[in-house]
PDB file of C-alpha atoms in Angstrom:
ATOM      1  CA  MET J   1      43.861   3.992 -10.133  1.00  0.00           C
ATOM      2  CA  GLN J   2      44.645   1.785  -7.118  1.00  0.00           C
ATOM      3  CA  PRO J   3      42.309   1.789  -4.109  1.00  0.00           C
ATOM      4  CA  VAL J   4      43.424   4.215  -1.394  1.00  0.00           C
ATOM      5  CA  ILE J   5      43.345   3.256   2.274  1.00  0.00           C
ATOM      6  CA  TYR J   6      41.827   5.640   4.800  1.00  0.00           C
ATOM      7  CA  LYS J   7      40.831   5.493   8.448  1.00  0.00           C
ATOM      8  CA  LEU J   8      37.486   6.525   9.962  1.00  0.00           C
ATOM      9  CA  GLY J   9      37.304   6.179  13.718  1.00  0.00           C
ATOM     10  CA  ASN J  10      38.553   2.677  14.474  1.00  0.00           C
ATOM     11  CA  ASN J  11      37.744   1.406  10.995  1.00  0.00           C
ATOM     12  CA  ASN J  12      39.902   1.123   7.896  1.00  0.00           C
ATOM     13  CA  PHE J  13      38.295   1.680   4.532  1.00  0.00           C
ATOM     14  CA  SER J  14      39.423   1.859   0.934  1.00  0.00           C
ATOM     15  CA  VAL J  15      37.946   4.040  -1.780  1.00  0.00           C
ATOM     16  CA  ASP J  16      38.096   2.751  -5.352  1.00  0.00           C
ATOM     17  CA  ILE J  17      36.913   5.625  -7.555  1.00  0.00           C
ATOM     18  CA  SER J  18      37.346   3.744 -10.828  1.00  0.00           C
ATOM     19  CA  ASN J  19      34.970   1.005  -9.671  1.00  0.00           C
ATOM     20  CA  ASN J  20      32.604   3.325  -7.738  1.00  0.00           C
ATOM     21  CA  ARG J  21      33.195   1.362  -4.537  1.00  0.00           C
ATOM     22  CA  ILE J  22      34.046   1.852  -0.880  1.00  0.00           C
ATOM     23  CA  ASP J  23      35.135  -1.098   1.262  1.00  0.00           C
ATOM     24  CA  PHE J  24      35.016  -1.010   5.061  1.00  0.00           C
ATOM     25  CA  LEU J  25      37.639  -3.444   6.270  1.00  0.00           C
ATOM     26  CA  ASP J  26      38.235  -5.403   9.399  1.00  0.00           C
ATOM     27  CA  THR J  27      40.582  -3.263  11.525  1.00  0.00           C
ATOM     28  CA  ARG J  28      43.004  -6.176  11.636  1.00  0.00           C
ATOM     29  CA  PHE J  29      43.727  -5.881   7.914  1.00  0.00           C
ATOM     30  CA  TYR J  30      44.886  -3.288   5.433  1.00  0.00           C
ATOM     31  CA  ILE J  31      44.832  -3.264   1.658  1.00  0.00           C
ATOM     32  CA  THR J  32      48.102  -2.999  -0.283  1.00  0.00           C
ATOM     33  CA  GLU J  33      48.768  -1.164  -3.533  1.00  0.00           C
ATOM     34  CA  SER J  34      48.209  -4.418  -5.431  1.00  0.00           C
ATOM     35  CA  GLY J  35      44.801  -4.885  -3.795  1.00  0.00           C
ATOM     36  CA  GLN J  36      45.881  -7.689  -1.459  1.00  0.00           C
ATOM     37  CA  TYR J  37      44.941  -7.811   2.225  1.00  0.00           C
ATOM     38  CA  VAL J  38      47.668  -7.987   4.856  1.00  0.00           C
ATOM     39  CA  PRO J  39      47.425  -8.051   8.664  1.00  0.00           C
ATOM     40  CA  SER J  40      48.297  -5.040  10.761  1.00  0.00           C
ATOM     41  CA  VAL J  41      51.480  -4.982  12.813  1.00  0.00           C
ATOM     42  CA  THR J  42      49.475  -4.926  16.052  1.00  0.00           C
ATOM     43  CA  THR J  43      47.470  -7.937  14.888  1.00  0.00           C
ATOM     44  CA  ILE J  44      50.650  -9.925  14.284  1.00  0.00           C
ATOM     45  CA  LEU J  45      51.912  -8.954  17.729  1.00  0.00           C
ATOM     46  CA  THR J  46      48.960 -10.655  19.404  1.00  0.00           C
ATOM     47  CA  ALA J  47      51.101 -13.778  18.962  1.00  0.00           C
ATOM     48  CA  TYR J  48      53.896 -12.305  21.094  1.00  0.00           C
ATOM     49  CA  PRO J  49      54.170 -14.157  24.435  1.00  0.00           C
ATOM     50  CA  LYS J  50      52.428 -12.542  27.385  1.00  0.00           C
ATOM     51  CA  SER J  51      54.495 -11.773  30.472  1.00  0.00           C
ATOM     52  CA  ALA J  52      54.000 -13.320  33.905  1.00  0.00           C
ATOM     53  CA  ALA J  53      52.769  -9.910  35.095  1.00  0.00           C
ATOM     54  CA  PHE J  54      49.956 -10.068  32.524  1.00  0.00           C
ATOM     55  CA  TYR J  55      48.671 -13.372  33.872  1.00  0.00           C
ATOM     56  CA  GLU J  56      48.853 -12.046  37.422  1.00  0.00           C
ATOM     57  CA  TRP J  57      46.786  -9.046  36.313  1.00  0.00           C
ATOM     58  CA  LEU J  58      44.323 -11.319  34.520  1.00  0.00           C
ATOM     59  CA  LYS J  59      43.916 -13.419  37.641  1.00  0.00           C
ATOM     60  CA  LYS J  60      43.290 -10.296  39.712  1.00  0.00           C
ATOM     61  CA  VAL J  61      40.668  -8.618  37.496  1.00  0.00           C
ATOM     62  CA  GLY J  62      38.964 -11.804  36.297  1.00  0.00           C
ATOM     63  CA  GLU J  63      35.787 -11.214  34.303  1.00  0.00           C
ATOM     64  CA  ASP J  64      36.432  -7.462  34.172  1.00  0.00           C
ATOM     65  CA  ALA J  65      39.485  -7.928  31.951  1.00  0.00           C
ATOM     66  CA  ASP J  66      37.640  -7.339  28.661  1.00  0.00           C
ATOM     67  CA  THR J  67      35.912  -4.224  29.992  1.00  0.00           C
ATOM     68  CA  ILE J  68      39.175  -2.775  31.305  1.00  0.00           C
ATOM     69  CA  ARG J  69      40.909  -3.544  28.004  1.00  0.00           C
ATOM     70  CA  ASP J  70      38.141  -1.946  25.937  1.00  0.00           C
ATOM     71  CA  GLU J  71      38.025   1.177  28.105  1.00  0.00           C
ATOM     72  CA  ALA J  72      41.802   1.540  27.866  1.00  0.00           C
ATOM     73  CA  GLY J  73      41.581   1.156  24.092  1.00  0.00           C
ATOM     74  CA  MET J  74      38.900   3.830  23.797  1.00  0.00           C
ATOM     75  CA  ARG J  75      40.891   6.178  26.020  1.00  0.00           C
ATOM     76  CA  GLY J  76      43.969   5.689  23.877  1.00  0.00           C
ATOM     77  CA  SER J  77      42.004   6.270  20.684  1.00  0.00           C
ATOM     78  CA  THR J  78      40.488   9.490  22.035  1.00  0.00           C
ATOM     79  CA  VAL J  79      43.849  10.831  23.190  1.00  0.00           C
ATOM     80  CA  HIS J  80      45.341  10.090  19.781  1.00  0.00           C
ATOM     81  CA  LYS J  81      42.555  12.022  18.069  1.00  0.00           C
ATOM     82  CA  LEU J  82      43.037  14.985  20.406  1.00  0.00           C
ATOM     83  CA  THR J  83      46.775  15.129  19.759  1.00  0.00           C
ATOM     84  CA  GLU J  84      46.232  14.817  16.016  1.00  0.00           C
ATOM     85  CA  ALA J  85      43.768  17.712  15.999  1.00  0.00           C
ATOM     86  CA  TYR J  86      46.173  19.797  18.090  1.00  0.00           C
ATOM     87  CA  ASP J  87      49.060  19.136  15.700  1.00  0.00           C
ATOM     88  CA  GLU J  88      46.856  20.144  12.781  1.00  0.00           C
ATOM     89  CA  GLY J  89      46.406  23.565  14.390  1.00  0.00           C
ATOM     90  CA  GLN J  90      42.810  23.076  15.485  1.00  0.00           C
ATOM     91  CA  GLU J  91      41.511  24.523  18.724  1.00  0.00           C
ATOM     92  CA  VAL J  92      40.875  21.579  21.024  1.00  0.00           C
ATOM     93  CA  ARG J  93      38.299  22.354  23.723  1.00  0.00           C
ATOM     94  CA  LEU J  94      37.280  20.462  26.848  1.00  0.00           C
ATOM     95  CA  ILE J  95      33.836  22.111  26.841  1.00  0.00           C
ATOM     96  CA  ASP J  96      31.677  21.617  23.747  1.00  0.00           C
ATOM     97  CA  ASP J  97      29.358  24.181  22.137  1.00  0.00           C
ATOM     98  CA  SER J  98      26.488  23.077  24.371  1.00  0.00           C
ATOM     99  CA  GLY J  99      28.469  23.717  27.538  1.00  0.00           C
ATOM    100  CA  TYR J 100      29.062  20.070  28.365  1.00  0.00           C
ATOM    101  CA  ILE J 101      32.393  18.421  29.167  1.00  0.00           C
ATOM    102  CA  ALA J 102      33.316  16.639  25.944  1.00  0.00           C
ATOM    103  CA  TYR J 103      35.992  14.269  27.260  1.00  0.00           C
ATOM    104  CA  LYS J 104      36.743  12.215  30.323  1.00  0.00           C
ATOM    105  CA  LEU J 105      39.176  13.983  32.615  1.00  0.00           C
ATOM    106  CA  ALA J 106      41.657  11.086  32.342  1.00  0.00           C
ATOM    107  CA  GLU J 107      41.699  11.618  28.573  1.00  0.00           C
ATOM    108  CA  TRP J 108      42.084  15.373  28.894  1.00  0.00           C
ATOM    109  CA  ASN J 109      44.841  14.965  31.475  1.00  0.00           C
ATOM    110  CA  MET J 110      46.898  12.877  29.041  1.00  0.00           C
ATOM    111  CA  PHE J 111      46.214  15.332  26.245  1.00  0.00           C
ATOM    112  CA  GLU J 112      47.518  18.195  28.382  1.00  0.00           C
ATOM    113  CA  LYS J 113      50.703  16.207  28.966  1.00  0.00           C
ATOM    114  CA  TYR J 114      51.108  16.035  25.196  1.00  0.00           C
ATOM    115  CA  VAL J 115      50.575  19.782  24.949  1.00  0.00           C
ATOM    116  CA  GLU J 116      53.267  20.321  27.594  1.00  0.00           C
ATOM    117  CA  PHE J 117      55.657  18.109  25.647  1.00  0.00           C
ATOM    118  CA  ARG J 118      55.039  20.041  22.419  1.00  0.00           C
ATOM    119  CA  ARG J 119      55.444  23.416  24.129  1.00  0.00           C
ATOM    120  CA  ARG J 120      58.633  22.555  25.997  1.00  0.00           C
ATOM    121  CA  PHE J 121      60.403  20.568  23.302  1.00  0.00           C
ATOM    122  CA  PRO J 122      60.239  22.005  19.775  1.00  0.00           C
ATOM    123  CA  LEU J 123      60.084  19.543  16.905  1.00  0.00           C
ATOM    124  CA  ASP J 124      59.078  19.410  13.266  1.00  0.00           C
ATOM    125  CA  ILE J 125      56.378  16.945  12.262  1.00  0.00           C
ATOM    126  CA  ILE J 126      57.161  15.115   9.041  1.00  0.00           C
ATOM    127  CA  HIS J 127      54.148  12.769   9.046  1.00  0.00           C
ATOM    128  CA  THR J 128      51.017  12.387  11.166  1.00  0.00           C
ATOM    129  CA  GLU J 129      48.955   9.178  11.186  1.00  0.00           C
ATOM    130  CA  LEU J 130      50.861   7.742   8.237  1.00  0.00           C
ATOM    131  CA  HIS J 131      49.190   4.589   6.837  1.00  0.00           C
ATOM    132  CA  LEU J 132      51.596   2.187   5.137  1.00  0.00           C
ATOM    133  CA  SER J 133      51.147  -1.307   3.716  1.00  0.00           C
ATOM    134  CA  SER J 134      53.528  -3.661   1.946  1.00  0.00           C
ATOM    135  CA  ASP J 135      53.076  -6.724  -0.235  1.00  0.00           C
ATOM    136  CA  HIS J 136      56.744  -7.576   0.189  1.00  0.00           C
ATOM    137  CA  LEU J 137      56.797  -7.351   3.980  1.00  0.00           C
ATOM    138  CA  GLY J 138      53.320  -8.824   4.311  1.00  0.00           C
ATOM    139  CA  PHE J 139      51.935  -6.396   6.870  1.00  0.00           C
ATOM    140  CA  ALA J 140      50.738  -2.839   7.367  1.00  0.00           C
ATOM    141  CA  GLY J 141      50.364  -0.233  10.054  1.00  0.00           C
ATOM    142  CA  THR J 142      49.754   3.364  11.034  1.00  0.00           C
ATOM    143  CA  LEU J 143      52.650   5.447  12.332  1.00  0.00           C
ATOM    144  CA  ASP J 144      51.497   8.011  14.895  1.00  0.00           C
ATOM    145  CA  ARG J 145      54.235  10.497  14.035  1.00  0.00           C
ATOM    146  CA  VAL J 146      57.463  10.817  12.134  1.00  0.00           C
ATOM    147  CA  VAL J 147      59.318  13.821  13.538  1.00  0.00           C
ATOM    148  CA  ARG J 148      62.516  15.805  13.317  1.00  0.00           C
ATOM    149  CA  PHE J 149      63.690  16.147  16.912  1.00  0.00           C
ATOM    150  CA  ARG J 150      67.079  17.400  18.066  1.00  0.00           C
ATOM    151  CA  ASP J 151      68.489  17.080  14.545  1.00  0.00           C
ATOM    152  CA  ARG J 152      67.362  13.453  14.214  1.00  0.00           C
ATOM    153  CA  ASN J 153      64.475  11.786  12.391  1.00  0.00           C
ATOM    154  CA  LEU J 154      62.447   9.608  14.736  1.00  0.00           C
ATOM    155  CA  ILE J 155      59.376   7.410  14.471  1.00  0.00           C
ATOM    156  CA  LEU J 156      57.306   8.470  17.467  1.00  0.00           C
ATOM    157  CA  ASP J 157      54.539   6.355  18.961  1.00  0.00           C
ATOM    158  CA  ILE J 158      52.100   7.731  21.542  1.00  0.00           C
ATOM    159  CA  LYS J 159      51.169   5.350  24.350  1.00  0.00           C
ATOM    160  CA  THR J 160      48.665   5.759  27.179  1.00  0.00           C
ATOM    161  CA  ALA J 161      49.034   2.343  28.840  1.00  0.00           C
ATOM    162  CA  ASN J 162      49.999   1.801  32.463  1.00  0.00           C
ATOM    163  CA  ASN J 163      53.247   0.116  31.401  1.00  0.00           C
ATOM    164  CA  LEU J 164      55.615   0.134  28.453  1.00  0.00           C
ATOM    165  CA  HIS J 165      55.350  -3.415  27.172  1.00  0.00           C
ATOM    166  CA  GLU J 166      58.262  -5.026  25.374  1.00  0.00           C
ATOM    167  CA  HIS J 167      56.258  -5.729  22.222  1.00  0.00           C
ATOM    168  CA  TYR J 168      55.812  -1.989  21.676  1.00  0.00           C
ATOM    169  CA  TRP J 169      59.428  -1.876  20.479  1.00  0.00           C
ATOM    170  CA  LEU J 170      58.802  -4.691  18.011  1.00  0.00           C
ATOM    171  CA  GLN J 171      55.874  -2.668  16.680  1.00  0.00           C
ATOM    172  CA  LEU J 172      58.152   0.300  16.052  1.00  0.00           C
ATOM    173  CA  ALA J 173      60.802  -1.879  14.418  1.00  0.00           C
ATOM    174  CA  ALA J 174      58.160  -3.096  11.957  1.00  0.00           C
ATOM    175  CA  TYR J 175      57.093   0.493  11.266  1.00  0.00           C
ATOM    176  CA  GLU J 176      60.704   1.396  10.568  1.00  0.00           C
ATOM    177  CA  LYS J 177      60.894  -1.365   7.941  1.00  0.00           C
ATOM    178  CA  LEU J 178      57.670  -0.154   6.327  1.00  0.00           C
ATOM    179  CA  LEU J 179      58.903   3.418   6.161  1.00  0.00           C
ATOM    180  CA  ALA J 180      62.296   2.374   4.780  1.00  0.00           C
ATOM    181  CA  GLU J 181      60.556   0.500   1.962  1.00  0.00           C
ATOM    182  CA  LYS J 182      57.999   3.169   1.104  1.00  0.00           C
ATOM    183  CA  GLN J 183      60.114   6.287   1.636  1.00  0.00           C
ATOM    184  CA  PRO J 184      63.780   5.280   1.271  1.00  0.00           C
ATOM    185  CA  GLU J 185      64.690   8.917   0.722  1.00  0.00           C
ATOM    186  CA  LEU J 186      63.752   9.658   4.361  1.00  0.00           C
ATOM    187  CA  PRO J 187      66.538   8.448   6.686  1.00  0.00           C
ATOM    188  CA  ILE J 188      65.360   7.304  10.101  1.00  0.00           C
ATOM    189  CA  ASP J 189      67.724   7.604  13.059  1.00  0.00           C
ATOM    190  CA  GLY J 190      65.671   5.706  15.608  1.00  0.00           C
ATOM    191  CA  TYR J 191      62.308   5.321  17.273  1.00  0.00           C
ATOM    192  CA  ALA J 192      60.800   6.390  20.564  1.00  0.00           C
ATOM    193  CA  ILE J 193      57.636   6.234  22.642  1.00  0.00           C
ATOM    194  CA  LEU J 194      55.953   9.283  24.132  1.00  0.00           C
ATOM    195  CA  TRP J 195      54.466   7.727  27.262  1.00  0.00           C
ATOM    196  CA  LEU J 196      51.597   9.851  28.559  1.00  0.00           C
ATOM    197  CA  ASN J 197      50.952   7.667  31.608  1.00  0.00           C
ATOM    198  CA  ALA J 198      54.445   7.488  33.055  1.00  0.00           C
ATOM    199  CA  GLN J 199      55.303   7.445  36.753  1.00  0.00           C
ATOM    200  CA  THR J 200      57.687  10.402  36.491  1.00  0.00           C
ATOM    201  CA  ARG J 201      57.313  13.092  39.160  1.00  0.00           C
ATOM    202  CA  THR J 202      59.753  15.742  37.966  1.00  0.00           C
ATOM    203  CA  ASP J 203      60.937  17.425  34.785  1.00  0.00           C
ATOM    204  CA  GLY J 204      64.111  15.359  34.906  1.00  0.00           C
ATOM    205  CA  LYS J 205      67.710  16.426  34.569  1.00  0.00           C
ATOM    206  CA  GLY J 206      70.149  16.982  31.736  1.00  0.00           C
ATOM    207  CA  ASP J 207      68.842  15.780  28.373  1.00  0.00           C
ATOM    208  CA  ALA J 208      65.807  14.029  29.854  1.00  0.00           C
ATOM    209  CA  VAL J 209      62.589  14.685  27.952  1.00  0.00           C
ATOM    210  CA  GLN J 210      59.893  14.308  30.561  1.00  0.00           C
ATOM    211  CA  GLY J 211      57.452  16.007  32.866  1.00  0.00           C
ATOM    212  CA  LYS J 212      55.136  15.044  35.685  1.00  0.00           C
ATOM    213  CA  GLY J 213      53.378  11.909  34.458  1.00  0.00           C
ATOM    214  CA  TRP J 214      54.886  11.764  30.968  1.00  0.00           C
ATOM    215  CA  GLN J 215      58.169  10.746  29.393  1.00  0.00           C
ATOM    216  CA  LEU J 216      59.832  10.367  25.999  1.00  0.00           C
ATOM    217  CA  VAL J 217      61.628   7.020  25.913  1.00  0.00           C
ATOM    218  CA  GLU J 218      63.933   6.334  22.983  1.00  0.00           C
ATOM    219  CA  ARG J 219      65.028   2.777  22.227  1.00  0.00           C
ATOM    220  CA  LYS J 220      68.724   2.255  22.890  1.00  0.00           C
ATOM    221  CA  ALA J 221      70.851   1.118  19.954  1.00  0.00           C
ATOM    222  CA  GLU J 222      72.037  -2.053  21.737  1.00  0.00           C
ATOM    223  CA  ASP J 223      68.430  -3.109  22.375  1.00  0.00           C
ATOM    224  CA  LYS J 224      67.121  -1.992  19.004  1.00  0.00           C
ATOM    225  CA  VAL J 225      69.146  -4.590  17.046  1.00  0.00           C
ATOM    226  CA  ASN J 226      67.004  -7.397  18.487  1.00  0.00           C
ATOM    227  CA  ASP J 227      63.603  -5.840  17.832  1.00  0.00           C
ATOM    228  CA  TRP J 228      63.223  -6.674  14.131  1.00  0.00           C
ATOM    229  CA  PRO J 229      64.368 -10.330  14.444  1.00  0.00           C
ATOM    230  CA  ARG J 230      61.876 -10.819  17.266  1.00  0.00           C
ATOM    231  CA  PHE J 231      59.100  -9.272  15.200  1.00  0.00           C
ATOM    232  CA  GLU J 232      59.935 -11.602  12.298  1.00  0.00           C
ATOM    233  CA  ALA J 233      59.765 -14.589  14.644  1.00  0.00           C
ATOM    234  CA  THR J 234      56.412 -13.406  15.975  1.00  0.00           C
ATOM    235  CA  LYS J 235      55.117 -12.954  12.433  1.00  0.00           C
ATOM    236  CA  THR J 236      56.145 -16.526  11.566  1.00  0.00           C
ATOM    237  CA  LEU J 237      54.226 -17.807  14.577  1.00  0.00           C
ATOM    238  CA  TRP J 238      51.158 -15.676  13.754  1.00  0.00           C
ATOM    239  CA  LEU J 239      51.094 -16.901  10.160  1.00  0.00           C
ATOM    240  CA  ALA J 240      51.369 -20.509  11.292  1.00  0.00           C
ATOM    241  CA  GLU J 241      48.218 -20.085  13.360  1.00  0.00           C
ATOM    242  CA  ASN J 242      46.253 -17.645  11.174  1.00  0.00           C
ATOM    243  CA  ASN J 243      47.326 -18.157   7.571  1.00  0.00           C
ATOM    244  CA  ALA J 244      43.754 -18.864   6.464  1.00  0.00           C
ATOM    245  CA  MET J 245      42.289 -15.830   8.230  1.00  0.00           C
ATOM    246  CA  LYS J 246      40.490 -13.391   5.958  1.00  0.00           C
ATOM    247  CA  PRO J 247      39.211  -9.882   6.708  1.00  0.00           C
ATOM    248  CA  ARG J 248      35.587  -9.162   7.315  1.00  0.00           C
ATOM    249  CA  GLN J 249      34.476  -6.654   4.751  1.00  0.00           C
ATOM    250  CA  THR J 250      31.426  -4.586   3.899  1.00  0.00           C
ATOM    251  CA  THR J 251      31.183  -3.019   0.456  1.00  0.00           C
ATOM    252  CA  TYR J 252      29.101  -0.033  -0.624  1.00  0.00           C
ATOM    253  CA  GLN J 253      28.733   1.714  -3.949  1.00  0.00           C
ATOM    254  CA  LEU J 254      29.815   5.357  -3.946  1.00  0.00           C
ATOM    255  CA  SER J 255      26.730   6.379  -5.916  1.00  0.00           C
ATOM    256  CA  HIS J 256      23.458   5.034  -7.328  1.00  0.00           C
ATOM    257  CA  GLN J 257      21.137   6.243 -10.061  1.00  0.00           C
ATOM    258  CA  LEU J 258      17.736   4.939 -11.026  1.00  0.00           C
ATOM    259  CA  ASN J 259      17.538   3.912 -14.672  1.00  0.00           C
ATOM    260  CA  LYS J 260      14.096   5.023 -15.774  1.00  0.00           C
ATOM    261  CA  VAL J 261      12.351   2.953 -18.419  1.00  0.00           C
ATOM    262  CA  SER J 262      11.060   5.173 -21.230  1.00  0.00           C
TER     263      SER J 262
END
């Protein structure tokens, strides 16, 4: 039996029942079916060039950049967990059993935008938090959602950032390649981002899928054709700089028993 990859919080781990072992992996790496370690799509995309706007932002915030980045990452992670629980049919509550507010209001505000999207625009969820890895492609990733929406199968990524960065589309192009390899029987018609921090102020017109502060943005076909080649180029650059990088790993046995001496 091959090790199976799981996710706990922000950590990846694999469970190998046959060898009585659990491995907690560096979040930058996943384990493939053959047992090899490959980088995540988002790790590879750290090699994608930063925009001029990024350096202007970095100059403005200075030493606070790491703190702002980490807080944004935690907010995004929390919102993802809330939406996942909601899609699983769980009751998601702002107030915990002790009567305390369980989430920051910015997190809850984005979650409510997701709830509005789900209530206004019916869809069927095919996959939630789908973990895929490939020896052939040499990378891995976690797809937020694969959905059936308006008679089309879409890879859907949930974003909470202040802006939709160009490398997000390269991320989705890589996910599309992973899904095509692992589930070729599932045709994919495109990919889109559900942006929960958009600047929209109305519900939009016509076929627009949006509300106040959120928007579904699908990648246009004419732009989509360039996403995969750009990801491949970024991967080549990342490998040139990080080919010797190995994951940090902590291993535990799944069980222990004292052998008593008779």
